[in-house]
Short mmCIF file of N, CA, C and O in Angstrom, two decimals:
data_model
loop_
_atom_site.label_atom_id
_atom_site.label_comp_id
_atom_site.label_asym_id
_atom_site.label_seq_id
_atom_site.Cartn_x
_atom_site.Cartn_y
_atom_site.Cartn_z
N GLN B 11 193.63 130.63 86.66
CA GLN B 11 192.99 131.07 87.90
C GLN B 11 192.37 129.86 88.59
O GLN B 11 191.82 128.96 87.95
N VAL B 12 192.45 129.86 89.89
CA VAL B 12 191.89 128.80 90.71
C VAL B 12 190.61 129.30 91.35
O VAL B 12 190.56 130.41 91.87
N GLN B 13 189.58 128.48 91.31
CA GLN B 13 188.32 128.82 92.00
C GLN B 13 188.28 128.05 93.32
O GLN B 13 188.59 126.85 93.36
N LEU B 14 187.85 128.75 94.36
CA LEU B 14 187.85 128.17 95.71
C LEU B 14 186.49 128.36 96.36
O LEU B 14 185.93 129.47 96.30
N VAL B 15 185.98 127.31 96.98
CA VAL B 15 184.69 127.38 97.66
C VAL B 15 184.84 126.77 99.04
O VAL B 15 185.15 125.58 99.18
N GLU B 16 184.60 127.59 100.07
CA GLU B 16 184.71 127.13 101.44
C GLU B 16 183.37 126.61 101.96
O GLU B 16 182.31 127.04 101.50
N SER B 17 183.44 125.75 102.96
CA SER B 17 182.25 125.27 103.65
C SER B 17 182.67 124.79 105.03
O SER B 17 183.86 124.62 105.31
N GLY B 18 181.67 124.59 105.90
CA GLY B 18 181.94 124.00 107.20
C GLY B 18 181.90 124.96 108.37
O GLY B 18 182.07 124.53 109.52
N GLY B 19 181.69 126.24 108.13
CA GLY B 19 181.62 127.16 109.24
C GLY B 19 180.34 126.97 110.04
O GLY B 19 179.45 126.21 109.67
N GLY B 20 180.25 127.67 111.17
CA GLY B 20 179.06 127.58 111.99
C GLY B 20 179.28 128.13 113.37
O GLY B 20 180.27 128.82 113.63
N LEU B 21 178.34 127.82 114.25
CA LEU B 21 178.37 128.27 115.64
C LEU B 21 178.76 127.08 116.53
O LEU B 21 178.17 126.00 116.41
N VAL B 22 179.74 127.30 117.40
CA VAL B 22 180.20 126.24 118.30
C VAL B 22 180.56 126.85 119.64
O VAL B 22 180.92 128.03 119.73
N GLN B 23 180.42 126.06 120.69
CA GLN B 23 180.80 126.53 122.01
C GLN B 23 182.30 126.47 122.19
O GLN B 23 183.00 125.68 121.54
N ALA B 24 182.80 127.29 123.08
CA ALA B 24 184.22 127.28 123.40
C ALA B 24 184.65 125.88 123.81
O ALA B 24 183.94 125.20 124.55
N GLY B 25 185.80 125.46 123.31
CA GLY B 25 186.28 124.11 123.57
C GLY B 25 185.88 123.10 122.51
O GLY B 25 186.39 121.97 122.49
N GLY B 26 184.96 123.49 121.65
CA GLY B 26 184.47 122.59 120.62
C GLY B 26 185.36 122.57 119.40
O GLY B 26 186.44 123.17 119.37
N SER B 27 184.89 121.85 118.37
CA SER B 27 185.66 121.66 117.15
C SER B 27 184.81 121.92 115.91
O SER B 27 183.59 121.76 115.94
N LEU B 28 185.48 122.33 114.85
CA LEU B 28 184.88 122.47 113.53
C LEU B 28 185.91 122.07 112.50
O LEU B 28 187.12 122.21 112.74
N ARG B 29 185.44 121.60 111.35
CA ARG B 29 186.33 121.34 110.23
C ARG B 29 185.86 122.12 109.02
O ARG B 29 184.72 121.96 108.56
N LEU B 30 186.72 122.98 108.53
CA LEU B 30 186.44 123.75 107.33
C LEU B 30 187.00 123.00 106.12
O LEU B 30 188.04 122.36 106.20
N SER B 31 186.29 123.14 105.01
CA SER B 31 186.74 122.55 103.75
C SER B 31 186.85 123.63 102.69
O SER B 31 186.09 124.60 102.71
N CYS B 32 187.76 123.43 101.77
CA CYS B 32 187.95 124.35 100.65
C CYS B 32 188.12 123.51 99.39
O CYS B 32 189.15 122.86 99.21
N ALA B 33 187.11 123.54 98.54
CA ALA B 33 187.15 122.79 97.29
C ALA B 33 187.75 123.67 96.20
O ALA B 33 187.29 124.79 95.98
N ALA B 34 188.78 123.16 95.53
CA ALA B 34 189.48 123.92 94.50
C ALA B 34 189.17 123.37 93.12
O ALA B 34 189.01 122.17 92.92
N SER B 35 189.10 124.27 92.15
CA SER B 35 188.88 123.86 90.77
C SER B 35 189.55 124.87 89.85
O SER B 35 189.98 125.94 90.28
N GLY B 36 189.63 124.53 88.58
CA GLY B 36 190.25 125.43 87.64
C GLY B 36 191.56 124.89 87.12
O GLY B 36 191.74 123.68 87.01
N ARG B 37 192.49 125.77 86.88
CA ARG B 37 193.76 125.36 86.28
C ARG B 37 194.54 124.45 87.22
O ARG B 37 194.32 124.45 88.42
N THR B 38 195.47 123.69 86.68
CA THR B 38 196.27 122.79 87.51
C THR B 38 197.11 123.61 88.48
O THR B 38 197.57 124.70 88.17
N PHE B 39 197.28 123.10 89.66
CA PHE B 39 197.93 123.88 90.70
C PHE B 39 198.86 123.02 91.54
O PHE B 39 198.93 123.19 92.76
N SER B 40 199.58 122.10 90.92
CA SER B 40 200.48 121.22 91.68
C SER B 40 201.56 122.01 92.40
O SER B 40 202.10 121.55 93.40
N SER B 41 201.90 123.19 91.91
CA SER B 41 202.95 123.99 92.54
C SER B 41 202.39 125.01 93.51
O SER B 41 203.12 125.83 94.05
N TYR B 42 201.11 124.98 93.74
CA TYR B 42 200.48 126.00 94.57
C TYR B 42 200.70 125.77 96.06
O TYR B 42 200.92 124.65 96.52
N VAL B 43 200.55 126.85 96.79
CA VAL B 43 200.44 126.82 98.25
C VAL B 43 199.02 127.26 98.60
O VAL B 43 198.54 128.27 98.09
N MET B 44 198.39 126.49 99.44
CA MET B 44 197.02 126.80 99.86
C MET B 44 197.06 127.35 101.28
O MET B 44 197.81 126.85 102.12
N GLY B 45 196.25 128.36 101.54
CA GLY B 45 196.26 128.97 102.86
C GLY B 45 194.87 129.20 103.41
O GLY B 45 193.89 129.27 102.66
N TRP B 46 194.80 129.31 104.72
CA TRP B 46 193.59 129.75 105.42
C TRP B 46 193.93 131.06 106.13
O TRP B 46 194.97 131.17 106.79
N PHE B 47 193.04 132.01 105.97
CA PHE B 47 193.13 133.30 106.64
C PHE B 47 191.84 133.53 107.39
O PHE B 47 190.83 132.87 107.14
N ARG B 48 191.85 134.50 108.30
CA ARG B 48 190.61 134.87 108.98
C ARG B 48 190.59 136.37 109.20
O ARG B 48 191.62 137.03 109.28
N GLN B 49 189.37 136.88 109.30
CA GLN B 49 189.19 138.31 109.52
C GLN B 49 188.04 138.51 110.48
O GLN B 49 186.89 138.16 110.18
N ALA B 50 188.36 139.09 111.64
CA ALA B 50 187.35 139.42 112.64
C ALA B 50 186.86 140.84 112.40
O ALA B 50 187.58 141.65 111.79
N PRO B 51 185.67 141.19 112.88
CA PRO B 51 185.15 142.54 112.68
C PRO B 51 186.11 143.60 113.20
O PRO B 51 186.60 143.50 114.33
N GLY B 52 186.40 144.58 112.38
CA GLY B 52 187.26 145.67 112.77
C GLY B 52 188.74 145.35 112.78
O GLY B 52 189.56 146.19 113.18
N LYS B 53 189.11 144.16 112.35
CA LYS B 53 190.51 143.75 112.34
C LYS B 53 190.96 143.42 110.92
O LYS B 53 190.16 143.17 110.04
N GLU B 54 192.27 143.41 110.73
CA GLU B 54 192.83 143.06 109.44
C GLU B 54 192.79 141.55 109.24
O GLU B 54 192.75 140.77 110.18
N ARG B 55 192.80 141.17 107.97
CA ARG B 55 192.85 139.75 107.64
C ARG B 55 194.20 139.19 108.08
O ARG B 55 195.24 139.80 107.81
N GLU B 56 194.18 138.04 108.73
CA GLU B 56 195.42 137.48 109.24
C GLU B 56 195.61 136.03 108.80
O GLU B 56 194.65 135.28 108.61
N PHE B 57 196.86 135.66 108.66
CA PHE B 57 197.25 134.31 108.27
C PHE B 57 196.94 133.34 109.41
O PHE B 57 197.16 133.63 110.58
N VAL B 58 196.41 132.17 109.03
CA VAL B 58 196.12 131.12 109.99
C VAL B 58 197.03 129.91 109.76
O VAL B 58 197.71 129.46 110.67
N ALA B 59 197.01 129.39 108.53
CA ALA B 59 197.79 128.19 108.23
C ALA B 59 197.95 128.06 106.73
O ALA B 59 197.17 128.62 105.96
N SER B 60 198.97 127.30 106.33
CA SER B 60 199.18 127.04 104.91
C SER B 60 199.73 125.63 104.72
O SER B 60 200.31 125.04 105.63
N VAL B 61 199.52 125.12 103.50
CA VAL B 61 200.04 123.81 103.13
C VAL B 61 200.44 123.84 101.66
O VAL B 61 199.72 124.43 100.84
N SER B 62 201.58 123.25 101.34
CA SER B 62 201.98 123.19 99.94
C SER B 62 201.26 122.02 99.29
O SER B 62 201.16 120.93 99.88
N TRP B 63 200.74 122.27 98.08
CA TRP B 63 199.97 121.23 97.42
C TRP B 63 200.86 120.04 97.07
O TRP B 63 200.46 118.90 97.23
N ASN B 64 202.07 120.33 96.65
CA ASN B 64 203.01 119.27 96.26
C ASN B 64 204.03 119.08 97.37
O ASN B 64 204.99 119.82 97.48
N GLY B 65 203.83 118.14 98.25
CA GLY B 65 204.75 117.90 99.34
C GLY B 65 204.10 117.98 100.71
O GLY B 65 204.49 117.27 101.64
N GLY B 66 203.13 118.87 100.82
CA GLY B 66 202.37 118.92 102.06
C GLY B 66 203.02 119.63 103.23
O GLY B 66 202.58 119.48 104.36
N SER B 67 204.08 120.41 103.00
CA SER B 67 204.69 121.13 104.12
C SER B 67 203.70 122.18 104.64
O SER B 67 202.97 122.79 103.87
N THR B 68 203.70 122.38 105.95
CA THR B 68 202.71 123.25 106.59
C THR B 68 203.36 124.37 107.40
O THR B 68 204.51 124.26 107.83
N SER B 69 202.58 125.42 107.58
CA SER B 69 202.95 126.53 108.45
C SER B 69 201.71 126.96 109.23
O SER B 69 200.60 126.85 108.71
N TYR B 70 201.94 127.48 110.46
CA TYR B 70 200.82 127.88 111.30
C TYR B 70 201.14 129.21 111.99
O TYR B 70 202.29 129.49 112.34
N ALA B 71 200.09 129.98 112.21
CA ALA B 71 200.22 131.14 113.08
C ALA B 71 200.40 130.65 114.51
O ALA B 71 199.86 129.61 114.90
N ASP B 72 201.16 131.41 115.30
CA ASP B 72 201.41 131.00 116.69
C ASP B 72 200.11 130.83 117.47
O ASP B 72 200.01 129.98 118.35
N SER B 73 199.11 131.64 117.15
CA SER B 73 197.86 131.64 117.91
C SER B 73 197.06 130.36 117.73
O SER B 73 196.16 130.08 118.52
N VAL B 74 197.36 129.57 116.70
CA VAL B 74 196.58 128.35 116.45
C VAL B 74 197.42 127.08 116.53
O VAL B 74 196.87 125.98 116.42
N LYS B 75 198.71 127.21 116.72
CA LYS B 75 199.58 126.03 116.80
C LYS B 75 199.12 125.10 117.92
O LYS B 75 198.83 125.54 119.02
N GLY B 76 199.06 123.81 117.59
CA GLY B 76 198.63 122.82 118.57
C GLY B 76 197.13 122.65 118.65
O GLY B 76 196.65 121.69 119.28
N ARG B 77 196.37 123.55 118.03
CA ARG B 77 194.91 123.46 118.05
C ARG B 77 194.32 123.23 116.65
O ARG B 77 193.33 122.51 116.51
N PHE B 78 194.91 123.82 115.65
CA PHE B 78 194.42 123.71 114.27
C PHE B 78 195.36 122.83 113.46
O PHE B 78 196.59 122.84 113.68
N THR B 79 194.79 122.11 112.51
CA THR B 79 195.58 121.28 111.60
C THR B 79 195.11 121.49 110.18
O THR B 79 193.90 121.34 109.90
N ILE B 80 196.01 121.83 109.29
CA ILE B 80 195.69 121.99 107.88
C ILE B 80 196.14 120.73 107.13
O ILE B 80 197.19 120.15 107.44
N SER B 81 195.33 120.32 106.17
CA SER B 81 195.68 119.15 105.37
C SER B 81 195.08 119.30 103.99
O SER B 81 194.24 120.18 103.77
N ARG B 82 195.52 118.43 103.06
CA ARG B 82 194.94 118.49 101.72
C ARG B 82 194.74 117.08 101.19
O ARG B 82 195.48 116.17 101.53
N ASP B 83 193.70 116.95 100.38
CA ASP B 83 193.39 115.70 99.69
C ASP B 83 193.58 115.97 98.20
O ASP B 83 192.78 116.68 97.59
N ILE B 84 194.66 115.42 97.66
CA ILE B 84 195.01 115.71 96.28
C ILE B 84 193.96 115.19 95.31
O ILE B 84 193.61 115.86 94.34
N VAL B 85 193.42 114.01 95.59
CA VAL B 85 192.43 113.42 94.69
C VAL B 85 191.16 114.27 94.68
O VAL B 85 190.59 114.55 93.62
N LYS B 86 190.71 114.68 95.85
CA LYS B 86 189.48 115.46 95.93
C LYS B 86 189.72 116.94 95.67
O LYS B 86 188.77 117.72 95.61
N LYS B 87 190.98 117.36 95.54
CA LYS B 87 191.33 118.77 95.34
C LYS B 87 190.68 119.63 96.42
O LYS B 87 190.06 120.65 96.14
N THR B 88 190.83 119.20 97.63
CA THR B 88 190.21 119.87 98.77
C THR B 88 191.24 120.08 99.88
O THR B 88 192.06 119.21 100.14
N VAL B 89 191.17 121.24 100.49
CA VAL B 89 192.02 121.58 101.63
C VAL B 89 191.12 121.68 102.86
O VAL B 89 190.01 122.21 102.78
N TYR B 90 191.62 121.19 103.97
CA TYR B 90 190.84 121.18 105.20
C TYR B 90 191.54 121.98 106.29
O TYR B 90 192.77 122.08 106.31
N LEU B 91 190.75 122.50 107.20
CA LEU B 91 191.28 123.11 108.41
C LEU B 91 190.50 122.53 109.59
O LEU B 91 189.34 122.88 109.79
N GLN B 92 191.14 121.63 110.31
CA GLN B 92 190.54 121.05 111.50
C GLN B 92 190.84 121.97 112.67
O GLN B 92 192.02 122.22 112.97
N MET B 93 189.80 122.46 113.31
CA MET B 93 189.96 123.41 114.40
C MET B 93 189.45 122.79 115.68
O MET B 93 188.25 122.49 115.80
N ASN B 94 190.33 122.59 116.64
CA ASN B 94 189.99 122.01 117.93
C ASN B 94 190.22 123.03 119.04
O ASN B 94 190.91 124.03 118.85
N SER B 95 189.65 122.76 120.20
CA SER B 95 189.82 123.64 121.37
C SER B 95 189.54 125.09 121.00
O SER B 95 190.33 125.99 121.32
N LEU B 96 188.45 125.31 120.31
CA LEU B 96 188.14 126.65 119.83
C LEU B 96 187.89 127.63 120.97
O LEU B 96 187.36 127.25 122.03
N LYS B 97 188.29 128.87 120.73
CA LYS B 97 188.16 129.94 121.71
C LYS B 97 187.30 131.05 121.11
O LYS B 97 187.23 131.19 119.88
N PRO B 98 186.67 131.87 121.97
CA PRO B 98 185.88 132.99 121.43
C PRO B 98 186.70 133.89 120.51
O PRO B 98 186.16 134.43 119.54
N GLU B 99 187.97 134.04 120.77
CA GLU B 99 188.82 134.89 119.92
C GLU B 99 189.10 134.29 118.55
O GLU B 99 189.69 134.94 117.69
N ASP B 100 188.68 133.05 118.33
CA ASP B 100 188.78 132.46 116.99
C ASP B 100 187.61 132.87 116.09
O ASP B 100 187.60 132.55 114.89
N THR B 101 186.64 133.57 116.66
CA THR B 101 185.50 134.01 115.88
C THR B 101 185.93 134.94 114.77
O THR B 101 186.61 135.94 115.00
N ALA B 102 185.55 134.61 113.54
CA ALA B 102 185.95 135.40 112.37
C ALA B 102 185.34 134.78 111.12
O ALA B 102 184.78 133.68 111.17
N VAL B 103 185.45 135.50 110.02
CA VAL B 103 185.19 134.91 108.71
C VAL B 103 186.50 134.27 108.26
O VAL B 103 187.54 134.92 108.26
N TYR B 104 186.42 133.01 107.89
CA TYR B 104 187.60 132.26 107.46
C TYR B 104 187.61 132.14 105.94
O TYR B 104 186.60 131.77 105.34
N TYR B 105 188.75 132.46 105.36
CA TYR B 105 188.91 132.46 103.90
C TYR B 105 189.97 131.44 103.49
O TYR B 105 191.03 131.33 104.11
N CYS B 106 189.69 130.76 102.41
CA CYS B 106 190.67 129.90 101.76
C CYS B 106 191.32 130.70 100.64
O CYS B 106 190.67 131.52 99.98
N ALA B 107 192.62 130.48 100.44
CA ALA B 107 193.35 131.23 99.43
C ALA B 107 194.41 130.35 98.77
O ALA B 107 194.82 129.34 99.35
N ALA B 108 194.84 130.75 97.59
CA ALA B 108 195.85 129.99 96.86
C ALA B 108 196.86 130.93 96.21
O ALA B 108 196.51 132.04 95.81
N LYS B 109 198.11 130.46 96.14
CA LYS B 109 199.14 131.22 95.45
C LYS B 109 200.10 130.27 94.77
O LYS B 109 200.24 129.12 95.19
N ASN B 110 200.76 130.75 93.71
CA ASN B 110 201.73 129.91 93.02
C ASN B 110 203.11 130.52 93.03
O ASN B 110 203.93 130.27 92.14
N THR B 111 203.37 131.32 94.06
CA THR B 111 204.71 131.86 94.26
C THR B 111 205.33 131.17 95.46
O THR B 111 204.64 130.65 96.33
N LYS B 112 206.67 131.23 95.54
CA LYS B 112 207.37 130.45 96.56
C LYS B 112 207.38 131.13 97.91
O LYS B 112 207.25 130.48 98.95
N TYR B 113 207.56 132.45 97.89
CA TYR B 113 207.78 133.15 99.15
C TYR B 113 206.59 134.00 99.55
O TYR B 113 205.85 134.50 98.71
N GLY B 114 206.45 134.20 100.86
CA GLY B 114 205.43 135.09 101.36
C GLY B 114 204.17 134.38 101.77
O GLY B 114 203.63 133.55 101.02
N LEU B 115 203.69 134.70 102.96
CA LEU B 115 202.44 134.12 103.46
C LEU B 115 201.49 135.20 103.93
O LEU B 115 200.59 134.94 104.73
N GLY B 116 201.66 136.41 103.44
CA GLY B 116 200.73 137.47 103.76
C GLY B 116 199.56 137.48 102.80
O GLY B 116 199.61 136.87 101.72
N PRO B 117 198.47 138.15 103.17
CA PRO B 117 197.30 138.19 102.28
C PRO B 117 197.63 138.69 100.87
O PRO B 117 197.07 138.19 99.89
N ALA B 118 198.56 139.63 100.76
CA ALA B 118 198.89 140.18 99.45
C ALA B 118 199.63 139.19 98.55
O ALA B 118 199.71 139.38 97.33
N ASP B 119 200.15 138.13 99.15
CA ASP B 119 200.88 137.13 98.37
C ASP B 119 199.97 136.12 97.71
O ASP B 119 200.42 135.35 96.86
N PHE B 120 198.71 136.08 98.09
CA PHE B 120 197.76 135.11 97.57
C PHE B 120 196.86 135.76 96.53
O PHE B 120 196.27 136.82 96.79
N GLY B 121 196.74 135.13 95.37
CA GLY B 121 196.00 135.73 94.27
C GLY B 121 194.59 135.22 94.09
O GLY B 121 193.79 135.86 93.41
N SER B 122 194.26 134.10 94.67
CA SER B 122 192.92 133.53 94.53
C SER B 122 192.29 133.36 95.90
O SER B 122 192.95 132.87 96.83
N TRP B 123 191.01 133.73 96.00
CA TRP B 123 190.33 133.72 97.29
C TRP B 123 188.95 133.11 97.15
O TRP B 123 188.27 133.29 96.12
N GLY B 124 188.51 132.44 98.22
CA GLY B 124 187.14 132.00 98.31
C GLY B 124 186.26 133.10 98.88
O GLY B 124 186.75 134.20 99.19
N GLN B 125 184.98 132.80 99.03
CA GLN B 125 184.02 133.81 99.47
C GLN B 125 183.98 133.95 101.00
O GLN B 125 183.43 134.91 101.51
N GLY B 126 184.56 133.00 101.72
CA GLY B 126 184.60 133.06 103.16
C GLY B 126 183.48 132.28 103.82
O GLY B 126 182.40 132.10 103.24
N THR B 127 183.74 131.80 105.03
CA THR B 127 182.73 131.10 105.81
C THR B 127 182.85 131.57 107.27
O THR B 127 183.95 131.70 107.81
N GLN B 128 181.70 131.85 107.88
CA GLN B 128 181.68 132.41 109.23
C GLN B 128 181.88 131.32 110.28
O GLN B 128 181.21 130.28 110.24
N VAL B 129 182.77 131.59 111.21
CA VAL B 129 182.97 130.74 112.39
C VAL B 129 182.70 131.59 113.61
O VAL B 129 183.33 132.65 113.79
N THR B 130 181.78 131.16 114.46
CA THR B 130 181.44 131.88 115.67
C THR B 130 181.60 130.93 116.85
O THR B 130 181.01 129.86 116.87
N VAL B 131 182.42 131.36 117.82
CA VAL B 131 182.67 130.56 119.01
C VAL B 131 182.08 131.28 120.21
O VAL B 131 182.49 132.40 120.53
N SER B 132 181.12 130.67 120.85
CA SER B 132 180.46 131.29 122.00
C SER B 132 181.15 130.88 123.30
O SER B 132 181.68 129.77 123.42
N SER B 133 181.14 131.80 124.25
CA SER B 133 181.81 131.53 125.53
C SER B 133 180.87 130.86 126.51
O SER B 133 179.69 130.76 126.30
#
Protein backbone atom coordinates (compact mmCIF):
# COMPACT_ATOMS: atom_id res chain seq x y z
CA GLN A 1 0.00 0.00 0.00
CA VAL A 2 1.16 3.50 -0.80
CA GLN A 3 0.61 6.38 1.61
CA LEU A 4 -0.05 9.79 0.08
CA VAL A 5 -0.04 13.23 1.70
CA GLU A 6 -1.09 16.32 -0.23
CA SER A 7 -0.15 19.92 0.49
CA GLY A 8 -0.17 23.30 -1.20
CA GLY A 9 -3.83 24.15 -1.44
CA GLY A 10 -5.22 27.55 -0.55
CA LEU A 11 -7.12 30.62 -1.67
CA VAL A 12 -6.07 32.41 -4.85
CA GLN A 13 -7.58 34.99 -7.15
CA ALA A 14 -8.67 34.10 -10.66
CA GLY A 15 -5.68 34.13 -12.99
CA GLY A 16 -3.30 33.16 -10.22
CA SER A 17 -1.22 30.05 -9.66
CA LEU A 18 -0.79 27.32 -7.08
CA ARG A 19 1.43 24.26 -6.86
CA LEU A 20 0.15 21.15 -5.15
CA SER A 21 2.50 18.50 -3.81
CA CYS A 22 1.87 14.85 -3.04
CA ALA A 23 4.46 13.04 -0.93
CA ALA A 24 4.40 9.26 -1.37
CA SER A 25 5.70 6.60 0.99
CA GLY A 26 5.31 2.91 1.60
CA ARG A 27 5.93 0.03 -0.74
CA THR A 28 8.00 0.49 -3.89
CA PHE A 29 5.94 1.86 -6.72
CA SER A 30 8.18 2.12 -9.79
CA SER A 31 5.35 0.70 -11.91
CA TYR A 32 2.70 2.99 -10.49
CA VAL A 33 0.69 5.71 -12.15
CA MET A 34 0.07 8.78 -10.03
CA GLY A 35 -3.00 10.92 -10.53
CA TRP A 36 -4.67 14.11 -9.39
CA PHE A 37 -8.43 14.26 -9.05
CA ARG A 38 -10.77 16.96 -7.82
CA GLN A 39 -14.22 17.09 -6.34
CA ALA A 40 -16.36 20.21 -6.13
CA PRO A 41 -19.37 20.43 -3.79
CA GLY A 42 -22.30 18.47 -5.17
CA LYS A 43 -20.26 17.02 -8.02
CA GLU A 44 -18.57 13.71 -8.68
CA ARG A 45 -14.85 13.26 -8.31
CA GLU A 46 -13.18 13.89 -11.66
CA PHE A 47 -9.83 13.13 -13.23
CA VAL A 48 -7.43 16.05 -13.61
CA ALA A 49 -4.04 14.66 -14.61
CA SER A 50 -1.80 11.63 -14.34
CA VAL A 51 1.86 10.74 -14.69
CA SER A 52 3.58 7.37 -14.86
CA TRP A 53 6.21 6.97 -12.20
CA ASN A 54 8.53 5.07 -14.53
CA GLY A 55 8.83 7.05 -17.75
CA GLY A 56 6.88 10.15 -16.91
CA SER A 57 4.17 9.93 -19.56
CA THR A 58 1.29 12.29 -18.77
CA SER A 59 -2.42 12.67 -19.39
CA TYR A 60 -4.71 15.64 -18.77
CA ALA A 61 -8.39 16.40 -18.64
CA ASP A 62 -9.45 18.71 -21.46
CA SER A 63 -10.55 21.33 -18.94
CA VAL A 64 -7.00 21.82 -17.62
CA LYS A 65 -4.86 21.25 -20.71
CA GLY A 66 -2.47 24.13 -21.28
CA ARG A 67 -2.98 25.44 -17.74
CA PHE A 68 -1.96 22.59 -15.41
CA THR A 69 1.26 20.59 -15.46
CA ILE A 70 1.86 17.34 -13.60
CA SER A 71 5.38 16.20 -12.79
CA ARG A 72 7.21 13.86 -10.45
CA ASP A 73 10.48 13.87 -8.55
CA ILE A 74 11.67 10.30 -8.24
CA VAL A 75 14.29 11.06 -5.60
CA LYS A 76 11.87 12.96 -3.38
CA LYS A 77 9.01 10.53 -4.16
CA THR A 78 6.78 13.52 -4.73
CA VAL A 79 4.26 14.36 -7.43
CA TYR A 80 3.40 17.95 -8.25
CA LEU A 81 0.51 19.71 -9.92
CA GLN A 82 1.38 23.19 -11.13
CA MET A 83 -1.83 25.10 -11.70
CA ASN A 84 -1.71 28.34 -13.69
CA SER A 85 -4.41 30.68 -15.00
CA LEU A 86 -6.76 29.41 -12.33
CA LYS A 87 -10.49 29.91 -12.78
CA PRO A 88 -13.32 29.94 -10.22
CA GLU A 89 -14.53 26.64 -11.69
CA ASP A 90 -11.25 25.05 -10.59
CA THR A 91 -12.42 25.40 -6.99
CA ALA A 92 -12.53 21.93 -5.43
CA VAL A 93 -10.85 19.54 -3.04
CA TYR A 94 -7.88 18.09 -4.89
CA TYR A 95 -6.82 14.51 -4.22
CA CYS A 96 -3.65 12.66 -5.06
CA ALA A 97 -4.04 8.99 -5.99
CA ALA A 98 -1.94 6.02 -7.04
CA LYS A 99 -2.54 2.81 -8.97
CA ASN A 100 -0.41 -0.07 -10.18
CA THR A 101 -2.59 -1.22 -13.05
CA LYS A 102 -1.97 -0.32 -16.68
CA TYR A 103 -5.38 0.72 -17.90
CA GLY A 104 -8.01 3.12 -16.68
CA LEU A 105 -7.89 6.64 -15.32
CA GLY A 106 -11.18 6.76 -13.48
CA PRO A 107 -11.45 7.13 -9.71
CA ALA A 108 -12.32 3.44 -9.36
CA ASP A 109 -9.04 2.47 -11.00
CA PHE A 110 -6.95 4.05 -8.24
CA GLY A 111 -6.46 2.14 -5.01
CA SER A 112 -4.56 4.60 -2.84
CA TRP A 113 -5.74 8.10 -1.97
CA GLY A 114 -4.55 11.08 0.00
CA GLN A 115 -6.73 13.08 2.36
CA GLY A 116 -7.25 15.96 -0.08
CA THR A 117 -6.35 19.64 -0.09
CA GLN A 118 -8.77 22.53 -0.68
CA VAL A 119 -8.23 24.89 -3.60
CA THR A 120 -10.45 27.97 -3.74
CA VAL A 121 -10.30 30.40 -6.66
CA SER A 122 -12.06 33.72 -6.13
CA SER A 123 -13.45 35.78 -9.00
